[in-house]
Coordinates of C-alpha atoms in Angstrom, one line a residue:
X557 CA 61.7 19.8 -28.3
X558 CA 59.8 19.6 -25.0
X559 CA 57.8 16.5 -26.2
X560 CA 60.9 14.9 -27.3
X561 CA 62.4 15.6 -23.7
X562 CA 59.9 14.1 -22.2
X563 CA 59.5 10.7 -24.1
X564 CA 63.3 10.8 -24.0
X565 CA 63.6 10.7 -20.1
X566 CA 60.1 8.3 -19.6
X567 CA 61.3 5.6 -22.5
X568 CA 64.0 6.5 -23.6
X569 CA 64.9 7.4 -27.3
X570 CA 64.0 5.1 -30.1
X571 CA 67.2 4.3 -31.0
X572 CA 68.4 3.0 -27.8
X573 CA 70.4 0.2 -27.7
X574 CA 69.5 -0.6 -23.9
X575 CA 66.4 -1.0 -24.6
X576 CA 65.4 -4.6 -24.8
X577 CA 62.4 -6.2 -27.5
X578 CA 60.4 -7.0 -23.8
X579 CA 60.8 -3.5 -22.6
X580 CA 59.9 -2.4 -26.0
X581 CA 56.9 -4.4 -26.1
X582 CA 55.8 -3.5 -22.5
X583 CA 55.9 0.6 -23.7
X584 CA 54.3 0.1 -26.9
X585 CA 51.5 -2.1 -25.6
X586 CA 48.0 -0.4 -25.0
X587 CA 46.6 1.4 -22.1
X588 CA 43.9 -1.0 -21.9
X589 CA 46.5 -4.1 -21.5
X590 CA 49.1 -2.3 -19.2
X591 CA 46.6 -2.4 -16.1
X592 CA 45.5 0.5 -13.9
X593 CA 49.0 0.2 -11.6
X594 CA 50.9 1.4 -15.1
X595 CA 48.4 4.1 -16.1
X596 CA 48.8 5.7 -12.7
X597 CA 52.7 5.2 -12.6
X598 CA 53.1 7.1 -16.3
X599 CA 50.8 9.6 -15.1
X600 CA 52.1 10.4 -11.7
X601 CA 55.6 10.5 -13.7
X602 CA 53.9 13.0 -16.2
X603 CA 52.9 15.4 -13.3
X604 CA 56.2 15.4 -11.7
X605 CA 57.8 16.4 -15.1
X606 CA 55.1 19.0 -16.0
X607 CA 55.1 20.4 -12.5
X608 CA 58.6 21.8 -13.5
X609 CA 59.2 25.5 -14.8
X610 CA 58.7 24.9 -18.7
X611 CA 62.3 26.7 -19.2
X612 CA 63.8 23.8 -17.3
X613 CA 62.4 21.1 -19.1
X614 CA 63.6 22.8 -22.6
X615 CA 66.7 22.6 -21.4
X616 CA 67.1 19.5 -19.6
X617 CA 66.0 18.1 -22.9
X618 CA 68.6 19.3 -25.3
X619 CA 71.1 17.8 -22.7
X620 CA 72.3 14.5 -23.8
X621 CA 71.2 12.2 -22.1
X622 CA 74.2 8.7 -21.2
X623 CA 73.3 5.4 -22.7
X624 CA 73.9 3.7 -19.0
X625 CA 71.3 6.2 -17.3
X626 CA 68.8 5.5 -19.8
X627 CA 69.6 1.8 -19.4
X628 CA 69.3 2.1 -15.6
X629 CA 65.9 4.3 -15.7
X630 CA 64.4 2.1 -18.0
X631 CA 64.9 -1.3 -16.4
X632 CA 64.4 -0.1 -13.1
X633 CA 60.9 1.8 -14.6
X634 CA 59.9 -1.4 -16.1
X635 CA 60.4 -3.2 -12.8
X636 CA 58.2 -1.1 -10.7
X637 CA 55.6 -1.5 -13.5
X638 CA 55.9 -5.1 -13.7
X639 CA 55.9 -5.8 -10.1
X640 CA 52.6 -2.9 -9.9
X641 CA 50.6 -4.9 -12.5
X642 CA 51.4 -8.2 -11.1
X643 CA 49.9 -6.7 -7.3
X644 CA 46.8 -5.5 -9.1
X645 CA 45.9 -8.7 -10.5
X646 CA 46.5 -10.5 -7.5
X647 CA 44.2 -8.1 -5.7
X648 CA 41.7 -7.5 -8.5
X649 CA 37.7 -8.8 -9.0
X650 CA 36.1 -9.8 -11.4
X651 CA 34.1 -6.5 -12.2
X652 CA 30.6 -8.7 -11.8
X653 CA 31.8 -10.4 -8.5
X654 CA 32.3 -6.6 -7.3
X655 CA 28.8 -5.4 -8.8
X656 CA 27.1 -8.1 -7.3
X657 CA 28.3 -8.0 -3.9
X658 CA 28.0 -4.3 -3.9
X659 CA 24.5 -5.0 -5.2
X660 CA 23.5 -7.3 -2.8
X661 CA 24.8 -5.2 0.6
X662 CA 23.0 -1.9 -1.5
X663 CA 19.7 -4.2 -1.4
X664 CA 20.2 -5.7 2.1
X665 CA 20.8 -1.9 3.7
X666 CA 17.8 -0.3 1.6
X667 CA 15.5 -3.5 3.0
X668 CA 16.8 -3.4 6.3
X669 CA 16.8 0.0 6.9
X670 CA 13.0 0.9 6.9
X671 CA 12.1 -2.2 8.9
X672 CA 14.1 -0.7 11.4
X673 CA 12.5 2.6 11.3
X674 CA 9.1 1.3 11.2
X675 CA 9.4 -1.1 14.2
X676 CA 8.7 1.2 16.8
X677 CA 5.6 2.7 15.0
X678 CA 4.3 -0.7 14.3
X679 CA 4.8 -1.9 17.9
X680 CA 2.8 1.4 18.9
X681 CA 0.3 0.4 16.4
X682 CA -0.3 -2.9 18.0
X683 CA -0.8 -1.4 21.7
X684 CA -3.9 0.2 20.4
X685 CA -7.1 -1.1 20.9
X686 CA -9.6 -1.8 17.8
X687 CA -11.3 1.2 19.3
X688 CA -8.8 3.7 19.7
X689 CA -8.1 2.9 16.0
X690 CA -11.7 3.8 15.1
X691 CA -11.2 7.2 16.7
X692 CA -8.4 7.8 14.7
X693 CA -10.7 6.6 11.7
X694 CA -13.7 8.6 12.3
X695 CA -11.4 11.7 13.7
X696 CA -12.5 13.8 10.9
X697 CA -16.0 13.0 11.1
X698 CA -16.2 13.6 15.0
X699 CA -14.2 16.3 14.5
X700 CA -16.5 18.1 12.2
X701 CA -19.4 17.1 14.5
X702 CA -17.4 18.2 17.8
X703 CA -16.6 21.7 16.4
X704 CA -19.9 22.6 14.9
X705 CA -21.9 21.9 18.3
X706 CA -19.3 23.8 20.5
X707 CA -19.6 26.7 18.0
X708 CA -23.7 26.5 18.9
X709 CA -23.6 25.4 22.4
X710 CA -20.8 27.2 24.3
X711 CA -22.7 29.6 26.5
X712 CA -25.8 29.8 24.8
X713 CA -29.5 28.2 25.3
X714 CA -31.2 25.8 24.0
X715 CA -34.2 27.4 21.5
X716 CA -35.6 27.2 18.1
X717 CA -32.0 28.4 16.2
X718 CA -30.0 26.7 18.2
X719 CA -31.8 23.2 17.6
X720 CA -32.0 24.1 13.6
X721 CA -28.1 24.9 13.8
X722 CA -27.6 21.4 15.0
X723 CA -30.1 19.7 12.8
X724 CA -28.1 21.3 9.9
X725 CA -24.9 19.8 11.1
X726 CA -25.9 16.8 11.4
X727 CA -27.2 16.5 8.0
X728 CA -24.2 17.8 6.6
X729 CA -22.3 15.2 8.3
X730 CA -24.7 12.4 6.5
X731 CA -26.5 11.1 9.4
X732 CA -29.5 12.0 7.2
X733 CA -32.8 14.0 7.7
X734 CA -34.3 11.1 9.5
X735 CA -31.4 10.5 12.5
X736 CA -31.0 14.5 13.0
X737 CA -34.9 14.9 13.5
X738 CA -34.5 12.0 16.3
X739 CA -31.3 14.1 18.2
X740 CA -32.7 17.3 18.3
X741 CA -36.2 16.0 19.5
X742 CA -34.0 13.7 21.9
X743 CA -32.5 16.9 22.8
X744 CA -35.1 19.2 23.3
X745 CA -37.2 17.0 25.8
X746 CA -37.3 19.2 29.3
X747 CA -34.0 21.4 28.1
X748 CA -35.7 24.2 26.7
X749 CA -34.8 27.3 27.3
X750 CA -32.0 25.8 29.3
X751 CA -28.0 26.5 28.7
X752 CA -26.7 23.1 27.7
X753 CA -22.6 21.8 27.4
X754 CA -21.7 20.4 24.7
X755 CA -20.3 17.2 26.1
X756 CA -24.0 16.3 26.7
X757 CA -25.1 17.2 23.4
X758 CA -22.1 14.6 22.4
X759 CA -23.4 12.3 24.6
X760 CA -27.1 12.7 23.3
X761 CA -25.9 12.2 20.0
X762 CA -24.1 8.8 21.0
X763 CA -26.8 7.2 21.9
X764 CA -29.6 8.2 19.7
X765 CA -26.9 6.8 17.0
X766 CA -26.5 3.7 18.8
X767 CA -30.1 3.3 19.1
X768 CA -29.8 3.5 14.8
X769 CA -27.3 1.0 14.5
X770 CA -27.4 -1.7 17.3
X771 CA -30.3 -3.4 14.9
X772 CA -28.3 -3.8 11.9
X773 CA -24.5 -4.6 13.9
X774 CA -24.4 -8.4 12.9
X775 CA -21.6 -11.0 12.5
X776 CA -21.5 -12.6 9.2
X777 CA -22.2 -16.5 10.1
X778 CA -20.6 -18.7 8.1
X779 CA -22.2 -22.3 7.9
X780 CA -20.7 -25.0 5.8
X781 CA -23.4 -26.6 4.2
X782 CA -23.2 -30.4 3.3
X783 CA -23.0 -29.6 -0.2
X784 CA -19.6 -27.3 -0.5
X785 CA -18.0 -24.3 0.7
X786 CA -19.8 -21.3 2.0
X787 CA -20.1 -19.0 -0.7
X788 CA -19.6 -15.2 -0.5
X789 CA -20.0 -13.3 -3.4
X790 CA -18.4 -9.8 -3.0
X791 CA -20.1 -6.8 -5.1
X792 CA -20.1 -2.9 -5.5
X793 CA -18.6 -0.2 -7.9
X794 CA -15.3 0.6 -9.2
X795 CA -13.2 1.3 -5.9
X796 CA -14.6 0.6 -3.5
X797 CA -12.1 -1.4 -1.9
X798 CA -14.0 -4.8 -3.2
X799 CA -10.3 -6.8 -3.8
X800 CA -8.8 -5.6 -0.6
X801 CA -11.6 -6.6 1.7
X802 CA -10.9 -9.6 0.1
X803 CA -7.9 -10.3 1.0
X804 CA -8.6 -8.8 4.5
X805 CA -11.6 -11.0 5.2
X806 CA -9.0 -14.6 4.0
X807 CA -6.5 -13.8 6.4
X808 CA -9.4 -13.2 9.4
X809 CA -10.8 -16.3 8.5
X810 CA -7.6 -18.3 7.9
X811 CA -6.8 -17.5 11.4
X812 CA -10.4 -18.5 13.0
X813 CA -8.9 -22.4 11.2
X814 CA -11.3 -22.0 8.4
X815 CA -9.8 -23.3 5.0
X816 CA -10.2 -20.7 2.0
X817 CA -10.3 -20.2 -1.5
X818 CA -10.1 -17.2 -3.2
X819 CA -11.6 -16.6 -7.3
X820 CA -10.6 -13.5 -9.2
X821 CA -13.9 -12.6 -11.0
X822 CA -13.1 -8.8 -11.9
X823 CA -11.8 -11.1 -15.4
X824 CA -11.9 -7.2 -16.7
X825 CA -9.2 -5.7 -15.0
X826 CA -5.5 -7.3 -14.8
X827 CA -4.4 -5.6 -11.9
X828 CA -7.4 -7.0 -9.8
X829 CA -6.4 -10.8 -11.1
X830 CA -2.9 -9.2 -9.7
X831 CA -3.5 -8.1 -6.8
X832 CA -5.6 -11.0 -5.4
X833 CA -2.8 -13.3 -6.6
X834 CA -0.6 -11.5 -3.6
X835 CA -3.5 -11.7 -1.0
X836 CA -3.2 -15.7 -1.9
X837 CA 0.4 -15.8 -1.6
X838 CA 0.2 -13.7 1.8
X839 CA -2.4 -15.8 3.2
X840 CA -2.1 -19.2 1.7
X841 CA -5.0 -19.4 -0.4
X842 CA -5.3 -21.0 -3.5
X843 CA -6.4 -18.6 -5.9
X844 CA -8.6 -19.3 -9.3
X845 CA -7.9 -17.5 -12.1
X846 CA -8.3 -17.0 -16.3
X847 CA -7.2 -15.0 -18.6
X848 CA -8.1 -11.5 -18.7
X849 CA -11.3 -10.7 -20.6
X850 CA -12.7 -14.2 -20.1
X851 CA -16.3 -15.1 -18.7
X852 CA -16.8 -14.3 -14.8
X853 CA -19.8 -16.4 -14.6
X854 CA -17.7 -19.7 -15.9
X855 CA -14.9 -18.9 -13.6
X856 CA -17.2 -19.0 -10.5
X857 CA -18.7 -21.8 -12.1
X858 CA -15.4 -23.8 -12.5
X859 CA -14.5 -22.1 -8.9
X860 CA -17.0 -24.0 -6.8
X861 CA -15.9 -27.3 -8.3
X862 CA -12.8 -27.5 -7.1
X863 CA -13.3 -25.3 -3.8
X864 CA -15.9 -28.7 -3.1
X865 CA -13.1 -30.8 -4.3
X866 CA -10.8 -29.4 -2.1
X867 CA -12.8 -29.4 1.1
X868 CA -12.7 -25.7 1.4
X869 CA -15.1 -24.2 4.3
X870 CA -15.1 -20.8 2.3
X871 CA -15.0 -19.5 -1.0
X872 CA -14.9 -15.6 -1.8
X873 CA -15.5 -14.7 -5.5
X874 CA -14.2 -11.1 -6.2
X875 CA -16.2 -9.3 -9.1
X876 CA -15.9 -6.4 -11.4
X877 CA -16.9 -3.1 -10.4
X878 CA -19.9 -2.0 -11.9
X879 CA -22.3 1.3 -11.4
X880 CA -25.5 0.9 -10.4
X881 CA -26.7 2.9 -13.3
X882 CA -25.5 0.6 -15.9
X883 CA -28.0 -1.7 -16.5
X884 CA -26.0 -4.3 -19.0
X885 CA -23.1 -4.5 -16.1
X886 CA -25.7 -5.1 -13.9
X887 CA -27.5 -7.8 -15.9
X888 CA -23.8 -9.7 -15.7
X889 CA -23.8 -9.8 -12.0
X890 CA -26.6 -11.5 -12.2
X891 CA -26.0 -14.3 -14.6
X892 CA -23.4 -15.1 -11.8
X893 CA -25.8 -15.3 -9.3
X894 CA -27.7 -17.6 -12.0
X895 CA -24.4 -19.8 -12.7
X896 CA -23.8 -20.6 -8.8
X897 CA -27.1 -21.5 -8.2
X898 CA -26.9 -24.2 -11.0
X899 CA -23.7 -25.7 -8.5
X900 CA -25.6 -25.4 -5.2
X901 CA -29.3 -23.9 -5.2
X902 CA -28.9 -22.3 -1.7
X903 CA -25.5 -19.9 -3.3
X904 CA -24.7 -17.6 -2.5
X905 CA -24.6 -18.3 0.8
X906 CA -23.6 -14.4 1.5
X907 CA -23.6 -11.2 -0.6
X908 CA -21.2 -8.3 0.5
X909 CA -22.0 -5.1 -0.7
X910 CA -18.3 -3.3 -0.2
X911 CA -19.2 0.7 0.1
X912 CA -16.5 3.5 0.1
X913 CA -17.6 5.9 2.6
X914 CA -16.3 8.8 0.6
X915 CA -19.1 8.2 -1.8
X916 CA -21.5 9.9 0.2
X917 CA -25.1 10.1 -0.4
X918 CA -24.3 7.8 -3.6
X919 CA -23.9 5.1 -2.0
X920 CA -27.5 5.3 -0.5
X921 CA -28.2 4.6 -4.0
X922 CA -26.0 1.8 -4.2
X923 CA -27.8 -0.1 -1.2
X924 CA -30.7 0.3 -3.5
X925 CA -30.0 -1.0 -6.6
X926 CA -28.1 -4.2 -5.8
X927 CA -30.1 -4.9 -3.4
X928 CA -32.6 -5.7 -6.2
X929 CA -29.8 -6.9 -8.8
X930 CA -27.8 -9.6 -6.3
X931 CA -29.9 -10.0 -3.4
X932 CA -27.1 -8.4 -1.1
X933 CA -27.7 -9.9 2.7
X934 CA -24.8 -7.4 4.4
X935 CA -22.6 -4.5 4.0
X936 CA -18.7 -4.1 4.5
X937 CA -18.1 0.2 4.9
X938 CA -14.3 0.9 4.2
X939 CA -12.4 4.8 4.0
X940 CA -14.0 5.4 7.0
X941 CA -10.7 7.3 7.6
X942 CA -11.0 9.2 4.6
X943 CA -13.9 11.4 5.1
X944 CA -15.7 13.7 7.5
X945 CA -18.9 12.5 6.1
X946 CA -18.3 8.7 8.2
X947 CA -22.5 9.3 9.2
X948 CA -23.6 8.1 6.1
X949 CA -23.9 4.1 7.8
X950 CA -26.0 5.8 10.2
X951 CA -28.4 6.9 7.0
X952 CA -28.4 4.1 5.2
X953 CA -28.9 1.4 8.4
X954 CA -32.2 4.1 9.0
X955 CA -33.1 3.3 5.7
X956 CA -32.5 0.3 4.6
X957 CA -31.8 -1.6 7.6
X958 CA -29.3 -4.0 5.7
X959 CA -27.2 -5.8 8.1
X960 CA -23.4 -4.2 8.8
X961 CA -20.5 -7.0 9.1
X962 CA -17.6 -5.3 8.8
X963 CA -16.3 -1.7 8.9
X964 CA -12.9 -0.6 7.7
X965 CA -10.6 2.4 8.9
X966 CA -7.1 2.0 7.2
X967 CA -4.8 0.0 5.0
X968 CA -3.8 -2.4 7.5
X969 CA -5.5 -6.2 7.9
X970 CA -6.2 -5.1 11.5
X971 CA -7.8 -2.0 10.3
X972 CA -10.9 -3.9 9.4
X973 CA -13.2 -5.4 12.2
X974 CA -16.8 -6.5 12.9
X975 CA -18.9 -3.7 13.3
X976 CA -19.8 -2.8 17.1
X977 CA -22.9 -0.2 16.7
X978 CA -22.0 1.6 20.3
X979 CA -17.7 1.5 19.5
X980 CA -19.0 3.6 16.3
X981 CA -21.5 6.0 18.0
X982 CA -19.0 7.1 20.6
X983 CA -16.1 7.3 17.8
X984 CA -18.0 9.3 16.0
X985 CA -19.1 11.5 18.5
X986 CA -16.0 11.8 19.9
X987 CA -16.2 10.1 23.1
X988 CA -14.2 7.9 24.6
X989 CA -15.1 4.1 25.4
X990 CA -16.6 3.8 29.1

């Protein structure tokens, strides 16, 4: 009886003769058709009628009910529905108009909104100076260094232990065997037996460093020779950073006016053909590429045609990481050396070993090998930042004495600059510039 009630008062009863065939049509018709105005009408009615006492509505419904009121109800119902739909689909999207505008502010706040909080970090970025930016590279290594010689030299003299202390330090920190032996003689000279601070052991250390490194800091020349571009063949192991130097090194030299050409040798790896498609669109390069797994040594073949075509002034050919120990990668790197030389005898014009400073004493090794393999003519040191170890260039310029171009400290294009031997011995040391 209650559900009858109900119907009875909303629509009135079937056999009303009120009722017109439109009215009719307009109650029987779906949800889906009726609009979101009527579904909210019938179900606000709904709650008003359920909200009563339930002995109420019982009886309310076995009251008859007069032909005119039904009428009345009905028509005037039907009018606020009609009038309700009609409103909606004068105010109503289409549902992918809404999704797309709501799409497009959701995309333009969630763009906008980090540029805006990393404006002020960027501006601060681009007060500092390339060598404060070093310090912050290097803080872990000079850290490391500035701890362990305060732990020896605060109020204590200079003897035997103390001097073996520090030699062992510096080892740790990779300077190697040959640099700490230099320091601690350095140090030693008339200060025997005499208390010592350790801002002059710092200062000591700074300079014997510099002394190290000042023959090996050299700018990479670039000549154009009459017969093409300059040609610089990047090389080292998987990770090193090879791609993103890369990329670093074309926007440097695209900004000195210099016209350059990038080739995605690593044909191995489809991320690195990727990734130095986006340092070309960044930078305006032309980039070579092939497919993935196809010959490096015919790319950079096919690469130094049309950079000569083109009237390039540089070409840098990116390769595919390879250890040192595995002799057939090794034997590819230099069939590419074989295959530029057929284009211009005098190519490559320079080889970049790229080392990851994280590597350690492996990458002593590294210096070795290619050397032999490629004929490597300068170095590029990156993840300086990333290690307390950053006294491994200082080894392996003792050793080798390969020219350094380029050192790298961070992500950023400005994080990689021409090496300055005494900016790097008093970063490391933790001194400041004077």
């Amino acid at each position: 009886m209650a559900k009858k009630g109900i119907f009875s008062r909303l629509f009135g009863s079937a056999d009303e003769s009120v009722v017109t065939d439109d009215q009719k049509t307009a109650v029987d018709q779906p949800e889906e058709e009726q609009g979101p105005a009527s579904e909210a009408g019938t179900q606000t009615e709904m709650e008003d009628v359920t909200s009563e006492p339930v002995e109420e509505r019982e009886a309310e419904a076995e009251e008859p009910v007069a032909d005119d009121d039904v009428g009345e109800d009905t028509e005037d119902r039907q009018g606020d529905l009609s009038e309700e739909s009609e409103d909606a689909d004068l105010t109503e999207e289409p549902a992918d108009t809404v999704l797309n505008a709501q799409t497009e502010n959701a995309e333009a706040h969630s763009s906008e909104a980090p540029v805006e909080a990393m404006e002020p970090e960027k501006q601060h970025e681009k007060k500092l100076s390339w060598f404060e930016r070093l310090r912050r590279g290097l803080a872990r290594s000079s850290g490391a260094l500035g701890e362990g010689i305060s732990s020896i030299f605060t109020k204590r003299k200079l003897d035997d232990d103390s001097l073996q202390d520090l030699e062992d330090i510096l080892i740790q920190a990779d300077l190697g065997v040959e640099t700490a032996m230099m320091i601690t003689d350095r140090l030693s000279e008339g200060r025997f037996n005499k208390e010592i601070s350790g801002k002059e052991v710092q200062e000591i250390l700074a300079d014997e460093v510099d002394k190290v490194l000042e023959p090996v800091a050299k700018p990479l020349q670039i000549t154009r020779p009459e017969s093409g571009p300059h040609v610089i063949l990047m090389i080292g192991v998987n990770g090193a950073g090879k791609t993103t130097t890369i990329g670093k090194l074309a926007q440097k030299f695209q900004m000195e006016g210099k016209k350059v050409m990038l080739a995605a040798g690593d044909t191995f790896r489809a991320a690195a053909i990727d990734q130095l498609k986006i340092w070309g669109e960044r930078t305006g390069a032309p980039v070579i590429v092939r497919d993935v797994g196809a010959d490096a040594a015919g790319l950079a073949f096919d690469a130094m045609s049309e950079a000569r075509e083109s009237g390039m002034d540089i070409l840098l050919i990116d390769t595919a990481g390879r250890l040192q120990n595995r002799t057939e990668l090794m034997a590819e790197l230099e069939k590419i050396v074989r295959v530029i030389k057929k284009q211009d005898a005098t190519a490559p014009h320079s080889v970049l070993l790229v080392l990851d400073a994280t590597t350690g004493q492996n990458a002593m090794n590294q210096v070795e090998v290619f050397s032999k393999m490629a004929g490597v003519t300068g170095l590029v040191m990156t993840k300086l930042d990333g290690t307390a170890r950053g006294g491994i260039l200082v080894a392996i310029s003792a050793k080798h004495k390969v020219p350094v171009h380029f050192i790298g400290v961070g992500e950023g294009v400005d994080d990689l600059e021409a090496f300055q031997s005494r900016d790097f011995a008093r970063a490391i040391a933790g001194l400041a510039n004077d």
